[in-house]
Each structure stands twice: as structure tokens, then as C-alpha cells.
Short mmCIF file of C-alpha atoms and ligand atoms in Angstrom, two decimals:
data_model
loop_
_atom_site.label_atom_id
_atom_site.label_comp_id
_atom_site.label_asym_id
_atom_site.label_seq_id
_atom_site.Cartn_x
_atom_site.Cartn_y
_atom_site.Cartn_z
CA UNK A 25 0.20 -0.13 0.03
CA UNK A 26 1.30 3.36 -1.06
CA UNK A 27 2.31 5.52 2.12
CA UNK A 28 1.13 9.05 2.13
CA UNK A 29 2.27 11.86 4.25
CA UNK A 30 0.09 14.50 5.90
CA UNK A 31 1.78 17.27 7.53
CA UNK A 32 0.35 20.68 8.87
CA UNK A 33 2.44 23.94 8.67
CA UNK A 34 2.43 27.70 9.20
CA UNK A 35 3.91 29.08 6.10
CA UNK A 36 4.16 32.89 6.27
CA UNK A 37 4.64 33.82 2.80
CA UNK A 38 2.90 31.67 0.52
CA UNK A 39 4.77 33.05 -2.61
CA UNK A 40 8.11 32.08 -1.12
CA UNK A 41 7.44 28.22 -0.06
CA UNK A 42 9.14 25.74 -2.37
CA UNK A 43 6.47 23.17 -3.60
CA UNK A 44 6.15 20.88 -6.49
CA UNK A 45 2.58 22.20 -6.86
CA UNK A 46 0.57 24.89 -4.96
CA UNK A 47 -3.02 24.06 -4.44
CA UNK A 48 -5.10 27.27 -4.21
CA UNK A 49 -8.84 27.09 -3.64
CA UNK A 50 -10.86 29.68 -5.44
CA UNK A 51 -14.60 30.94 -5.23
CA UNK A 52 -16.37 32.53 -8.16
CA UNK A 53 -17.63 35.23 -6.18
CA UNK A 54 -14.43 36.47 -4.59
CA UNK A 55 -11.44 38.55 -5.78
CA UNK A 56 -7.87 37.21 -5.61
CA UNK A 57 -6.68 37.22 -2.03
CA UNK A 58 -4.21 35.89 0.43
CA UNK A 59 -2.19 33.20 -0.86
CA UNK A 60 -3.64 33.15 -4.25
CA UNK A 61 -2.73 36.90 -4.68
CA UNK A 62 0.67 36.32 -3.61
CA UNK A 63 0.94 33.61 -6.12
CA UNK A 64 -0.24 35.63 -8.83
CA UNK A 65 2.14 38.41 -8.19
CA UNK A 66 4.88 35.73 -7.96
CA UNK A 67 4.16 34.41 -11.33
CA UNK A 68 3.63 37.60 -12.96
CA UNK A 69 -0.31 37.44 -13.15
CA UNK A 70 -0.61 33.97 -14.50
CA UNK A 71 -3.56 33.04 -12.23
CA UNK A 72 -5.29 36.34 -13.16
CA UNK A 73 -4.50 35.60 -16.80
CA UNK A 74 -6.05 31.78 -16.54
CA UNK A 75 -9.12 33.39 -15.32
CA UNK A 76 -9.23 35.66 -18.04
CA UNK A 77 -8.99 33.00 -20.60
CA UNK A 78 -12.43 31.87 -19.39
CA UNK A 79 -11.14 28.11 -19.43
CA UNK A 80 -11.42 27.93 -15.55
CA UNK A 81 -14.30 29.89 -13.82
CA UNK A 82 -13.79 28.61 -10.11
CA UNK A 83 -17.06 26.53 -10.68
CA UNK A 84 -17.23 23.80 -8.18
CA UNK A 85 -15.43 20.75 -9.31
CA UNK A 86 -13.32 22.52 -11.98
CA UNK A 87 -9.75 22.61 -11.70
CA UNK A 88 -6.72 24.08 -13.62
CA UNK A 89 -3.03 23.55 -13.97
CA UNK A 90 -0.57 26.11 -14.40
CA UNK A 91 3.24 25.97 -14.72
CA UNK A 92 4.93 27.90 -11.94
CA UNK A 93 7.55 30.37 -12.35
CA UNK A 94 8.52 30.66 -8.75
CA UNK A 95 9.24 28.53 -5.81
CA UNK A 96 6.06 26.81 -6.53
CA UNK A 97 6.65 24.53 -9.64
CA UNK A 98 2.76 24.16 -10.37
CA UNK A 99 -0.14 26.06 -9.44
CA UNK A 100 -3.21 24.16 -9.22
CA UNK A 101 -6.60 26.18 -9.00
CA UNK A 102 -9.49 24.14 -7.53
CA UNK A 103 -12.90 25.86 -8.29
CA UNK A 104 -14.98 26.13 -5.07
CA UNK A 105 -18.38 27.62 -6.30
CA UNK A 106 -20.00 30.02 -4.55
CA UNK A 107 -18.32 31.12 -0.83
CA UNK A 108 -21.63 31.23 0.80
CA UNK A 109 -22.95 27.97 -0.53
CA UNK A 110 -19.55 25.73 0.42
CA UNK A 111 -20.94 23.06 2.77
CA UNK A 112 -19.71 19.46 3.58
CA UNK A 113 -20.96 18.50 0.15
CA UNK A 114 -18.73 21.04 -1.72
CA UNK A 115 -16.03 20.30 0.47
CA UNK A 116 -16.12 16.33 -0.41
CA UNK A 117 -16.26 17.68 -4.14
CA UNK A 118 -13.33 19.63 -3.64
CA UNK A 119 -11.42 16.54 -2.49
CA UNK A 120 -12.45 14.17 -5.38
CA UNK A 121 -11.43 17.16 -7.33
CA UNK A 122 -8.12 17.83 -5.85
CA UNK A 123 -7.43 13.81 -6.18
CA UNK A 124 -8.45 13.62 -9.84
CA UNK A 125 -6.36 16.65 -10.96
CA UNK A 126 -3.17 15.37 -9.39
CA UNK A 127 -3.78 11.66 -9.84
CA UNK A 128 -2.22 11.56 -13.29
CA UNK A 129 0.59 14.32 -12.63
CA UNK A 130 4.03 13.62 -11.33
CA UNK A 131 3.92 15.61 -8.53
CA UNK A 132 4.78 13.78 -5.45
CA UNK A 133 4.39 16.63 -2.98
CA UNK A 134 1.91 19.60 -2.96
CA UNK A 135 1.11 22.37 -0.44
CA UNK A 136 -2.67 23.33 0.16
CA UNK A 137 -3.37 26.93 1.21
CA UNK A 138 -6.26 26.21 3.51
CA UNK A 139 -6.98 29.78 4.24
CA UNK A 140 -8.75 30.43 0.91
CA UNK A 141 -11.33 28.33 2.05
CA UNK A 142 -12.35 30.67 4.78
CA UNK A 143 -13.95 27.89 6.74
CA UNK A 144 -14.78 27.83 10.74
CA UNK A 145 -12.58 25.89 12.75
CA UNK A 146 -15.06 22.76 13.02
CA UNK A 147 -15.45 22.52 9.28
CA UNK A 148 -11.72 23.19 8.46
CA UNK A 149 -11.14 20.00 10.81
CA UNK A 150 -13.82 18.08 8.97
CA UNK A 151 -12.43 19.19 5.67
CA UNK A 152 -9.03 18.04 6.48
CA UNK A 153 -10.12 14.73 8.04
CA UNK A 154 -12.15 13.92 4.80
CA UNK A 155 -9.30 14.85 2.10
CA UNK A 156 -6.80 12.82 3.74
CA UNK A 157 -9.13 9.92 4.19
CA UNK A 158 -10.17 10.45 0.63
CA UNK A 159 -6.95 10.82 -0.93
CA UNK A 160 -5.56 7.50 0.91
CA UNK A 161 -8.70 5.57 0.21
CA UNK A 162 -8.93 6.73 -3.63
CA UNK A 163 -5.20 6.10 -4.29
CA UNK A 164 -5.95 2.43 -2.98
CA UNK A 165 -4.90 -0.16 -5.95
CA UNK A 166 -5.49 -4.05 -6.00
CA UNK A 167 -2.27 -5.42 -6.62
CA UNK A 168 -2.08 -8.85 -4.95
CA UNK A 169 -2.64 -11.35 -8.17
CA UNK A 170 -2.07 -8.65 -11.04
CA UNK A 171 1.35 -9.09 -12.48
CA UNK A 172 1.32 -5.50 -13.97
CA UNK A 173 -0.83 -3.70 -11.51
CA UNK A 174 -2.25 -0.34 -12.25
CA UNK A 175 -0.02 2.42 -11.11
CA UNK A 176 -1.27 4.57 -8.34
CA UNK A 177 -1.01 8.40 -7.79
CA UNK A 178 2.71 9.79 -7.59
CA UNK A 179 1.83 12.27 -4.68
CA UNK A 180 2.93 10.98 -1.38
CA UNK A 181 3.06 14.04 0.74
CA UNK A 182 0.69 16.78 1.17
CA UNK A 183 1.68 19.99 3.02
CA UNK A 184 -1.48 22.19 4.47
CA UNK A 185 -0.59 25.80 4.91
CA UNK A 186 -2.95 26.17 8.07
CA UNK A 187 -1.87 29.65 8.35
CA UNK A 188 -4.65 32.10 8.84
CA UNK A 189 -7.13 28.84 8.79
CA UNK A 190 -6.73 26.30 11.65
CA UNK A 191 -4.24 25.68 14.63
CA UNK A 192 -1.44 23.59 13.75
CA UNK A 193 -2.33 20.95 16.45
CA UNK A 194 -6.03 20.46 15.35
CA UNK A 195 -5.01 20.45 11.71
CA UNK A 196 -2.65 17.72 12.63
CA UNK A 197 -5.20 15.54 14.44
CA UNK A 198 -7.84 15.78 11.97
CA UNK A 199 -5.16 14.83 9.34
CA UNK A 200 -4.28 11.77 11.35
CA UNK A 201 -8.08 10.83 11.77
CA UNK A 202 -8.51 10.76 8.22
CA UNK A 203 -5.37 8.94 7.00
CA UNK A 204 -6.08 6.26 9.59
CA UNK A 205 -9.56 6.04 8.28
CA UNK A 206 -8.24 6.25 4.88
CA UNK A 207 -5.92 3.16 5.55
CA UNK A 208 -8.67 1.22 7.34
CA UNK A 209 -10.96 1.69 3.95
CA UNK A 210 -8.14 0.36 2.09
CA UNK A 211 -7.41 -2.36 4.23
CA UNK A 212 -11.07 -3.26 4.29
CA UNK A 213 -11.20 -3.09 0.51
CA UNK A 214 -8.22 -5.27 -0.23
CA UNK A 215 -9.15 -8.08 2.10
CA UNK A 216 -12.80 -8.22 0.46
CA UNK A 217 -10.92 -8.17 -2.90
CA UNK A 218 -8.92 -11.08 -2.25
CA UNK A 219 -10.31 -14.34 -4.12
CA UNK A 220 -11.52 -16.94 -1.72
CA UNK A 221 -8.69 -19.50 -2.65
CA UNK A 222 -6.33 -16.91 -1.06
CA UNK A 223 -8.67 -15.32 1.72
CA UNK A 224 -9.45 -18.35 3.72
CA UNK A 225 -10.87 -18.37 7.19
CA UNK A 226 -7.09 -19.30 8.23
CA UNK A 227 -5.77 -16.20 6.29
CA UNK A 228 -8.18 -14.00 8.16
CA UNK A 229 -6.93 -15.51 11.24
CA UNK A 230 -3.40 -14.81 10.38
CA UNK A 231 -4.44 -11.18 9.40
CA UNK A 232 -5.50 -10.61 12.95
CA UNK A 233 -2.00 -12.04 14.33
CA UNK A 234 -0.19 -9.70 11.83
CA UNK A 235 -2.53 -6.75 13.04
CA UNK A 236 -1.79 -7.73 16.72
CA UNK A 237 1.81 -7.61 16.22
CA UNK A 238 1.95 -4.02 15.00
CA UNK A 239 -0.16 -2.80 18.05
CA UNK A 240 0.93 -3.64 21.81
CA UNK A 241 -2.65 -2.94 23.09
CA UNK A 242 -3.89 -5.50 20.89
CA UNK A 243 -4.32 -9.56 21.56
CA UNK A 244 -5.78 -12.08 19.06
CA UNK A 245 -7.04 -15.62 20.02
CA UNK A 246 -8.42 -17.92 17.60
CA UNK A 247 -11.41 -20.38 18.82
CA UNK A 248 -10.80 -23.61 16.28
CA UNK A 249 -13.53 -26.02 15.46
CA UNK A 250 -12.91 -28.25 18.32
CA UNK A 251 -13.03 -25.44 20.69
CA UNK A 252 -16.19 -24.64 18.99
CA UNK A 253 -17.62 -27.60 19.64
CA UNK A 254 -17.09 -27.90 23.18
CA UNK A 255 -18.87 -24.30 23.41
CA UNK A 256 -21.71 -25.79 21.70
CA UNK A 257 -21.29 -23.78 18.44
CA UNK A 258 -23.63 -25.73 16.49
CA UNK A 259 -24.81 -23.04 14.26
CA UNK A 260 -21.39 -21.68 13.24
CA UNK A 261 -20.38 -25.37 12.71
CA UNK A 262 -23.11 -26.35 10.55
CA UNK A 263 -21.97 -23.72 7.70
CA UNK A 264 -18.22 -24.98 7.55
CA UNK A 265 -19.37 -28.89 7.64
CA UNK A 266 -19.18 -29.00 4.01
CA UNK A 267 -15.95 -27.27 3.74
CA UNK A 268 -12.43 -28.27 3.34
CA UNK A 269 -11.71 -25.17 5.33
CA UNK A 270 -12.17 -25.29 8.69
CA UNK A 271 -14.09 -22.33 10.31
CA UNK A 272 -12.38 -19.74 12.76
CA UNK A 273 -13.83 -17.56 15.23
CA UNK A 274 -11.26 -14.85 15.37
CA UNK A 275 -11.43 -12.47 18.49
CA UNK A 276 -9.06 -9.45 18.59
CA UNK A 277 -9.26 -7.56 22.04
CA UNK A 278 -7.91 -3.84 22.14
CA UNK A 279 -7.37 -2.57 25.42
CA UNK A 280 -7.09 1.04 25.00
CA UNK A 281 -8.85 2.17 28.17
CA UNK A 282 -8.83 1.24 32.08
CA UNK A 283 -9.54 -2.38 33.12
CA UNK A 284 -13.02 -2.89 33.39
CA UNK A 285 -14.30 -0.14 31.11
CA UNK A 286 -17.11 -2.27 29.07
CA UNK A 287 -16.09 -2.50 25.59
CA UNK A 288 -17.58 -1.82 22.19
CA UNK A 289 -17.97 -5.15 20.44
CA UNK A 290 -17.67 -5.41 16.73
CA UNK A 291 -19.00 -8.72 15.19
CA UNK A 292 -18.03 -9.42 11.32
CA UNK A 293 -19.67 -12.10 8.83
CA UNK A 294 -16.68 -13.40 7.57
CA UNK A 295 -17.89 -16.14 4.75
CA UNK A 296 -14.70 -15.95 2.58
CA UNK A 297 -16.90 -17.91 0.11
CA UNK A 298 -20.71 -18.24 -0.14
CA UNK A 299 -21.76 -20.94 -2.73
CA UNK A 300 -25.25 -21.36 -0.81
CA UNK A 301 -24.32 -24.80 0.33
CA UNK A 302 -26.74 -27.43 -0.84
CA UNK A 303 -29.01 -24.81 -1.59
CA UNK A 304 -26.61 -24.05 -4.32
CA UNK A 305 -26.55 -20.41 -5.60
CA UNK A 306 -26.71 -20.09 -9.51
CA UNK A 307 -23.55 -19.97 -11.41
CA UNK A 308 -23.90 -16.48 -12.91
CA UNK A 309 -21.97 -13.82 -10.70
CA UNK A 310 -21.09 -16.59 -8.07
CA UNK A 311 -17.91 -15.38 -8.28
CA UNK A 312 -19.00 -12.02 -6.39
CA UNK A 313 -19.64 -14.12 -3.25
CA UNK A 314 -15.81 -14.05 -2.39
CA UNK A 315 -17.04 -10.43 -0.77
CA UNK A 316 -19.29 -12.36 1.47
CA UNK A 317 -16.37 -11.47 4.24
CA UNK A 318 -17.01 -7.84 3.69
CA UNK A 319 -18.37 -7.26 7.16
CA UNK A 320 -15.05 -9.19 8.45
CA UNK A 321 -13.29 -7.12 6.35
CA UNK A 322 -14.72 -3.79 7.53
CA UNK A 323 -14.17 -5.04 11.10
CA UNK A 324 -10.24 -5.46 10.37
CA UNK A 325 -9.98 -1.88 8.81
CA UNK A 326 -11.95 -0.34 11.70
CA UNK A 327 -9.07 -2.45 14.06
CA UNK A 328 -6.51 -0.94 12.01
CA UNK A 329 -7.81 2.62 12.42
CA UNK A 330 -8.37 1.88 16.32
CA UNK A 331 -5.13 0.66 16.83
CA UNK A 332 -3.32 3.44 14.72
CA UNK A 333 -5.11 6.19 16.36
CA UNK A 334 -4.61 4.23 19.84
CA UNK A 335 -8.12 5.13 20.81
CA UNK A 336 -8.98 5.39 24.58
CA UNK A 337 -11.69 2.76 24.56
CA UNK A 338 -11.96 -1.06 24.92
CA UNK A 339 -12.84 -2.85 21.73
CA UNK A 340 -13.19 -6.23 20.94
CA UNK A 341 -13.68 -7.41 17.30
CA UNK A 342 -14.99 -11.03 16.52
CA UNK A 343 -14.79 -12.51 13.24
CA UNK A 344 -16.92 -15.52 12.39
CA UNK A 345 -15.11 -16.83 9.31
CA UNK A 346 -16.16 -19.80 7.63
CA UNK A 347 -16.73 -21.17 4.03
CA UNK A 348 -20.37 -22.25 2.87
CA UNK A 349 -19.87 -25.33 0.46
CA UNK A 350 -21.96 -28.24 -0.96
CA UNK A 351 -20.28 -31.69 0.15
CA UNK A 352 -21.74 -35.10 1.28
CA UNK A 353 -20.91 -33.73 4.90
CA UNK A 354 -22.57 -30.53 4.03
CA UNK A 355 -25.66 -29.67 6.05
CA UNK A 356 -28.90 -30.17 4.39
CA UNK A 357 -31.99 -28.06 4.36
CA UNK A 358 -34.44 -29.50 6.88
CA UNK A 359 -31.52 -30.42 9.15
CA UNK A 360 -31.93 -29.11 12.75
CA UNK A 361 -28.76 -27.77 14.82
CA UNK A 362 -28.53 -26.44 18.10
CA UNK A 363 -26.74 -23.00 18.62
CA UNK A 364 -24.54 -21.95 21.40
CA UNK A 365 -27.66 -20.18 23.29
CA UNK A 366 -29.17 -23.76 23.30
CA UNK A 367 -31.93 -22.57 20.76
CA UNK A 368 -32.21 -25.16 18.22
CA UNK A 369 -32.42 -23.78 14.32
CA UNK A 370 -34.20 -25.56 11.24
CA UNK A 371 -31.85 -24.89 8.24
CA UNK A 372 -34.65 -24.42 5.64
CA UNK A 373 -32.01 -23.04 3.20
CA UNK A 374 -28.22 -23.50 3.41
CA UNK A 375 -28.01 -20.18 1.97
CA UNK A 376 -29.02 -18.21 4.64
CA UNK A 377 -25.73 -19.09 6.27
CA UNK A 378 -24.60 -15.65 7.35
CA UNK A 379 -27.26 -15.69 10.32
CA UNK A 380 -25.97 -19.02 11.58
CA UNK A 381 -22.49 -18.03 12.06
CA UNK A 382 -23.35 -14.68 13.54
CA UNK A 383 -25.74 -16.15 16.17
CA UNK A 384 -23.25 -18.17 17.65
CA UNK A 385 -20.98 -14.87 17.50
CA UNK A 386 -23.35 -13.08 19.16
CA UNK A 387 -24.06 -15.38 21.98
CA UNK A 388 -20.05 -15.54 22.27
CA UNK A 389 -19.81 -11.77 22.68
CA UNK A 390 -21.94 -11.66 25.83
CA UNK A 391 -18.90 -12.87 27.85
CA UNK A 392 -17.51 -9.34 27.21
CA UNK A 393 -20.21 -7.48 28.85
CA UNK A 394 -20.50 -5.13 25.81
CA UNK A 395 -21.50 -1.42 26.37
CA UNK A 396 -22.75 -2.32 22.77
CA UNK A 397 -22.61 -5.02 20.06
CA UNK A 398 -22.32 -4.03 16.44
CA UNK A 399 -22.49 -6.77 13.70
CA UNK A 400 -21.57 -6.30 10.27
CA UNK A 401 -22.69 -8.46 7.59
CA UNK A 402 -23.29 -8.89 3.82
CA UNK A 403 -26.39 -10.58 5.15
CA UNK A 404 -29.39 -10.19 2.74
CA UNK A 405 -30.07 -9.63 -1.09
CA UNK A 406 -33.44 -8.34 0.01
CA UNK A 407 -31.37 -5.39 1.63
CA UNK A 408 -30.15 -4.66 -1.88
CA UNK A 409 -33.44 -4.38 -3.10
CA UNK A 410 -34.76 -2.32 -0.45
CA UNK A 411 -31.85 0.36 -0.16
CA UNK A 412 -29.65 -0.24 -3.28
CA UNK A 413 -25.99 0.37 -2.58
CA UNK A 414 -25.99 3.85 -1.30
CA UNK A 415 -27.43 3.36 2.46
CA UNK A 416 -26.31 0.37 4.82
CA UNK A 417 -29.41 -1.15 6.32
CA UNK A 418 -29.37 -0.51 9.98
CA UNK A 419 -31.27 -2.40 12.78
CA UNK A 420 -31.30 -1.98 16.36
CA UNK A 421 -32.79 -3.16 19.65
CA UNK A 422 -31.83 0.44 21.47
CA UNK A 423 -32.96 3.71 20.04
CA UNK A 424 -30.00 5.26 21.47
CA UNK A 425 -27.24 3.01 19.80
CA UNK A 426 -29.22 3.40 16.30
CA UNK A 427 -29.18 7.24 16.91
CA UNK A 428 -25.47 7.04 17.38
CA UNK A 429 -24.96 5.06 14.60
CA UNK A 430 -27.17 7.15 12.15
CA UNK A 431 -25.17 10.50 13.34
CA UNK A 432 -21.68 8.78 12.92
CA UNK A 433 -22.72 7.85 9.28
CA UNK A 434 -23.91 11.36 8.45
CA UNK A 435 -20.78 12.75 9.99
CA UNK A 436 -18.64 10.59 8.16
CA UNK A 437 -20.64 10.34 4.77
CA UNK A 438 -20.93 6.68 5.04
CA UNK A 439 -24.63 6.58 5.69
CA UNK A 440 -26.87 4.08 7.14
CA UNK A 441 -30.86 4.01 7.09
CA UNK A 442 -33.09 2.31 10.11
CA UNK A 443 -35.25 -0.37 9.23
CA UNK A 444 -37.89 -2.03 11.49
CA UNK A 445 -37.42 -4.78 13.78
CA UNK A 446 -41.14 -4.94 15.04
CA UNK A 447 -42.35 -8.32 16.85
CA UNK A 448 -45.04 -8.70 13.97
CA UNK A 449 -42.30 -10.01 11.85
CA UNK A 450 -41.03 -12.68 14.27
CA UNK A 451 -43.75 -14.79 13.20
CA UNK A 452 -41.94 -15.37 9.85
CA UNK A 453 -39.10 -17.04 11.42
CA UNK A 454 -41.19 -19.84 13.23
CA UNK A 455 -40.61 -23.42 12.67
CA UNK A 456 -42.87 -26.53 13.30
CA UNK A 457 -39.80 -28.50 14.43
CA UNK A 458 -37.18 -26.26 15.97
CA UNK A 459 -37.15 -22.89 18.15
CA UNK A 460 -36.60 -20.98 14.77
CA UNK A 461 -36.10 -21.22 10.91
CA UNK A 462 -33.28 -19.60 9.41
CA UNK A 463 -35.49 -18.16 6.81
CA UNK A 464 -38.62 -15.95 6.81
CA UNK A 465 -40.45 -16.76 3.67
CA UNK A 466 -41.49 -13.96 1.37
CA UNK A 467 -41.58 -10.38 1.98
CA UNK A 468 -39.08 -8.26 4.49
CA UNK A 469 -35.94 -10.76 3.95
CA UNK A 470 -33.57 -8.19 5.54
CA UNK A 471 -35.74 -7.52 8.39
CA UNK A 472 -36.50 -11.15 9.06
CA UNK A 473 -33.06 -12.10 8.83
CA UNK A 474 -32.14 -9.22 11.28
CA UNK A 475 -35.29 -10.40 13.74
CA UNK A 476 -33.27 -14.16 13.72
CA UNK A 477 -30.27 -12.17 14.80
CA UNK A 478 -31.88 -10.32 17.49
CA UNK A 479 -33.16 -13.60 19.35
CA UNK A 480 -29.23 -14.07 20.09
CA UNK A 481 -28.97 -10.41 21.23
CA UNK A 482 -31.41 -10.02 24.12
CA UNK A 483 -28.72 -9.46 26.74
CA UNK A 484 -26.96 -6.30 25.53
CA UNK A 485 -27.54 -3.20 23.43
CA UNK A 486 -27.19 -4.70 19.86
CA UNK A 487 -27.14 -3.27 16.39
CA UNK A 488 -26.73 -4.84 12.79
CA UNK A 489 -25.69 -3.17 9.97
CA UNK A 490 -26.59 -4.92 6.52
CA UNK A 491 -23.88 -4.32 3.92
CA UNK A 492 -24.96 -6.14 1.30
CA UNK A 493 -25.51 -3.22 -1.30
CA UNK A 494 -23.15 -0.89 0.12
CA UNK A 495 -19.97 -3.12 0.85
CA UNK A 496 -19.44 -3.63 -2.77
CA UNK A 497 -19.99 -2.77 -6.26
CA UNK A 498 -20.93 -4.83 -9.23
CA UNK A 499 -19.47 -2.69 -12.06
CA UNK A 500 -16.59 -2.42 -12.15
CA UNK A 501 -16.32 -5.13 -9.61
CA UNK A 502 -14.75 -4.09 -6.24
CA UNK A 503 -14.98 -3.74 -2.16
CA UNK A 504 -15.93 -0.16 -1.44
CA UNK A 505 -14.39 -0.46 2.18
CA UNK A 506 -17.71 0.63 3.79
CA UNK A 507 -18.70 1.18 6.52
CA UNK A 508 -15.27 1.56 7.96
CA UNK A 509 -15.72 5.27 7.78
CA UNK A 510 -18.96 5.00 9.77
CA UNK A 511 -17.56 2.43 12.46
CA UNK A 512 -14.38 4.41 12.96
CA UNK A 513 -16.44 7.91 13.69
CA UNK A 514 -18.74 5.83 16.00
CA UNK A 515 -15.79 4.83 17.97
CA UNK A 516 -14.12 8.20 17.61
CA UNK A 517 -17.40 9.78 19.15
CA UNK A 518 -17.57 7.18 21.92
CA UNK A 519 -13.80 8.25 22.64
CA UNK A 520 -14.68 11.81 22.78
CA UNK A 521 -17.45 10.81 25.63
N1 LIG B 28 -24.40 -13.51 1.39
C1 LIG B 28 -25.64 -13.56 0.75
C2 LIG B 28 -26.47 -12.29 0.52
C3 LIG B 28 -26.14 -11.53 -0.51
C4 LIG B 28 -26.71 -11.61 -1.60
C5 LIG B 28 -25.20 -10.36 -0.18
C6 LIG B 28 -26.06 -10.63 -2.89
C7 LIG B 28 -24.82 -9.66 -1.40
C8 LIG B 28 -25.23 -9.79 -2.68
C9 LIG B 28 -26.52 -14.40 1.87
O1 LIG B 28 -25.89 -15.39 2.54
C10 LIG B 28 -27.62 -15.15 1.13
O2 LIG B 28 -27.47 -16.02 0.42
N2 LIG B 28 -29.00 -14.81 1.56
C11 LIG B 28 -30.01 -15.18 0.95
C12 LIG B 28 -31.06 -15.46 2.02
C13 LIG B 28 -32.44 -16.30 1.24
C14 LIG B 28 -31.80 -17.70 1.33
C15 LIG B 28 -33.29 -16.04 2.59
C16 LIG B 28 -30.64 -14.02 -0.17
O3 LIG B 28 -30.48 -12.90 0.30
O4 LIG B 28 -30.97 -14.33 -1.05
MN1 LIG B 29 -25.90 -17.29 1.50
ZN1 LIG B 30 -23.68 -15.18 2.62
#
């Protein structure tokens, strides 16, 4: 992964600062001022001349690259639209424009003159965090199994001139948060993009151990199938029964707060390939079911951010990793399994496997006396029908937790939408032969799946994020790294309480 460095500095004279590229935000309705005016004068009026050409009008999303004649070798003008409509949406557009303008250039370093945006402290911090996150996440390239990978952006160092805009220390911490989140997103996307023959449950367990080696506050334990049997995890084991790959319950324990502080618990669905099992999926697009560990990948990505930022929280991450395959030993439709909770489950469809691995992980989570448990899963095609790819489906058994997650999603622009978990739906997962059925029949598929999970989450505040739509794209195929930004923001918010 390309490493990117972000530095905040107070540069007194913008025109005297050596840089491969000076970046100037410009508004349509404002005269050249500050750094822009200084750089214009130092480059014999080239910025004014560019504006007079009419090719660049400072509309939001426009950019124009000039050759600098002074200490700045290039001058990149970025259009910011109207100064009084510059909101967060515009700030995101600004970051995307900056990325696009530099992604095919040779500059390895650049200096952004922030004051030109005229932002208040809170918005300037938000802007820098988003910018750092976006540059890191957008420049991620999948390289693992490609002989000649596409080249990534050359830019590896961005200096922010905070002079007249923001205190250095606030800028640095915003940049750090953004960078760590961006790396977490890239990390999650990369894991999810890996094929099922590389990214197996054991591979995920290795990744957890690797992460633990990078942080003194993180320890890892892996529950193997023998231990699962002893714990009575009949639901989880029923999913891996048909696979050559043995299931792993990966537990990452991050201790950033006082011992005894109730942890935030993240639980990820880690189906490294979902063939559907005996209820085999159709062949078309079955390859996409390598993404069925996207929830687990987002847990890894979030833990990457948590350990990098050394958040003052206790966080437990549990990944329920298994491969769902047909075989002579595979679970059959109609089979009844006993979960760790003691509840029996009639497996009416072996393709509804996510809830089977998650229910045992949720029961296991109770031992950590969680402040809250959040599971993340590519759980249902029905969620894609309901919400498409823009919103993550949110379900919760507690309103305050739901509000916190919705707020973190809005703040980080990694949004979720709450769905109902009413008792009325519970009737759909009744079974004649067991305590529960693993499918709910026609209608409300993402809700009945969540209802199923809720039966195993009575003992604590719990939320479920269905990322079947938001976690990856079909065209071009690739993981999105969601909802790492939402989860990281949620944890940053808890750390700030
Ligand atoms: N992993 C799938 C859900 C999924 C589907 C994720 C499409 C992303 C895109 C899950 O295990 C599954 O197969 N769910 C079934 C449930 C059904 C059998 C009740 C589904 O959604 O069809
Ligand atoms: Mn399935
Ligand atoms: Zn699945």
C-alpha cells in the first residue's frame, strides 16, 4: 500500500514556499486574495490570466493546472463555487477534484493553502479529515494477484498551509484521523477483494495476528472447530461442515481504556466464499460471493484505525469466518442444529448461512459484558432490493445506539438507514420442528434476517448493519471499504464522550 504523509505547517509567505505544486481553492464570487494573490504576483499574473482565458471559472468541481515560475513548480487552481454555499458536500467535491487533478501528474508533493476556503474551525477540521481519508482511500489499488498492476497516484506528501485557517495541532489530529480512516477503508477493500482461494478463514486469522503484532494494545485468540464444538456452536459449525476449510472464530481484544471499562464489540460476518451450500446459488455472478466476508473486512479495517489512533476505548472484534460449500458432509435443508444459546434452528435454506455463523458469535459476545455490540454483514440480497447500494441497512434493539450510528454515518458520509425490527415480523421465522427457522419466507427478507439475529442479542444493546448493497460494487467489481468510516467515526465519538 502506498504510504501518504500529511503535514500541517504555518507558512508565512505562500509565494516563497518551495513546492512541486501549490494548491489554491478559489471561489467564483471572490477576488484573488491571500495566498492566491501572492502567488499570482510572484508568477507575473498567471492566475489572473488563466481566469481571463475563461477556461476556468472557479465553478465547483473545476480545476486548472498552471506552470509556476517561482518556488512553486505548479499551481493548481480548484474551483469551489460560491463562497456562501460551500458546505460539506462541496468540501467532498473539492477533495475529489483535488485527487483527480493530481492522480495523473508527476508531482510527489503538494502544498494546499487552506485559508482560501475561509472555513470555521469545526468545518476546517472536518474538511482536512475528509481530504486525507479520501486521498488515501482513492489511491488504493488492488495489486495482490496482478502481474502489472495499474499505477497509483504519485503524490505521497501533502503539506497543509494552515496559516490564517486553523491551529496546527487541530489540523494534525484531523489529518491523522482521516489518514487512519482512509487506510482502514483501503485495508478492508483489499481484504474483501482477495479471492476465496487466498482469503480463507485461516488467512483471516493470520491477518488478525499480523495486526496484533503492530500494536501493543491488541491481543488475538482464535477459537478453532474443536473448541467451537466444546462451546456448543452448532450453528456456526453447520456452515463450515461441507468445506475443506475449517471455520475460525477470530477474537481481537484491544485495550485502550482502563481495565473494567465495558468494551464496544464489533462482530463481522466472514464467509470467505458463499456458494449457497446444498441450496446452491445460480452460477452467474457466483464469483461475487468472495465478497461475503465484507463485514469481517470492515471489522479489520476499523481495528486498523483504532490501533493506529490508539483510541482510549476497549474494543473487542469478533470475526466469524467460514466457507459455505456443498459436500457429502454439508448441512442439508431441513437439518436442525443447536446453537450455542441452546436455541434449536431448522436450516430450511443453507444459503441463509450468515445468520447461522453470526448467532453463535453474538452469543459468544455476551461474555465481554459489552457496552454495545454491532454486527456487520453482507447478509441479504433483500437489503439490496430495499436500499440499493447507497445506504447500509441499520437495525437496532436500542434507540440511542441506532441514533449514534446514524449520526456517525451522516458525519462521515458513510450513511445508514434504519429499518424496523418489530415483533410482527418474528412470526415469519417460526418453525414446526425447531425453536427458529433460518429463513422467513416471502417479504421483508432483510428484516426477518435481522429478527433472527435479535433473538441472540437480548442481553445487551445491539445493532446490525446489513452491507450487502453498500459493501461492494458490481460494475466495475470491487469492495468499497464501507462501513469503516461510519464505524471509526462511531468509535471516535465514543472516545470523545
Ligand atoms: N451472502 C448472501 C447475501 C448477499 C446476496 C450479499 C447478494 C450480497 C449480494 C447471503 O448469505 C444469502 O445468500 N442470503 C440469501 C438469504 C435467503 C436464502 C433467505 C439471499 O439474500 O438470497
Ligand atoms: Mn448465502
Ligand atoms: Zn452469505
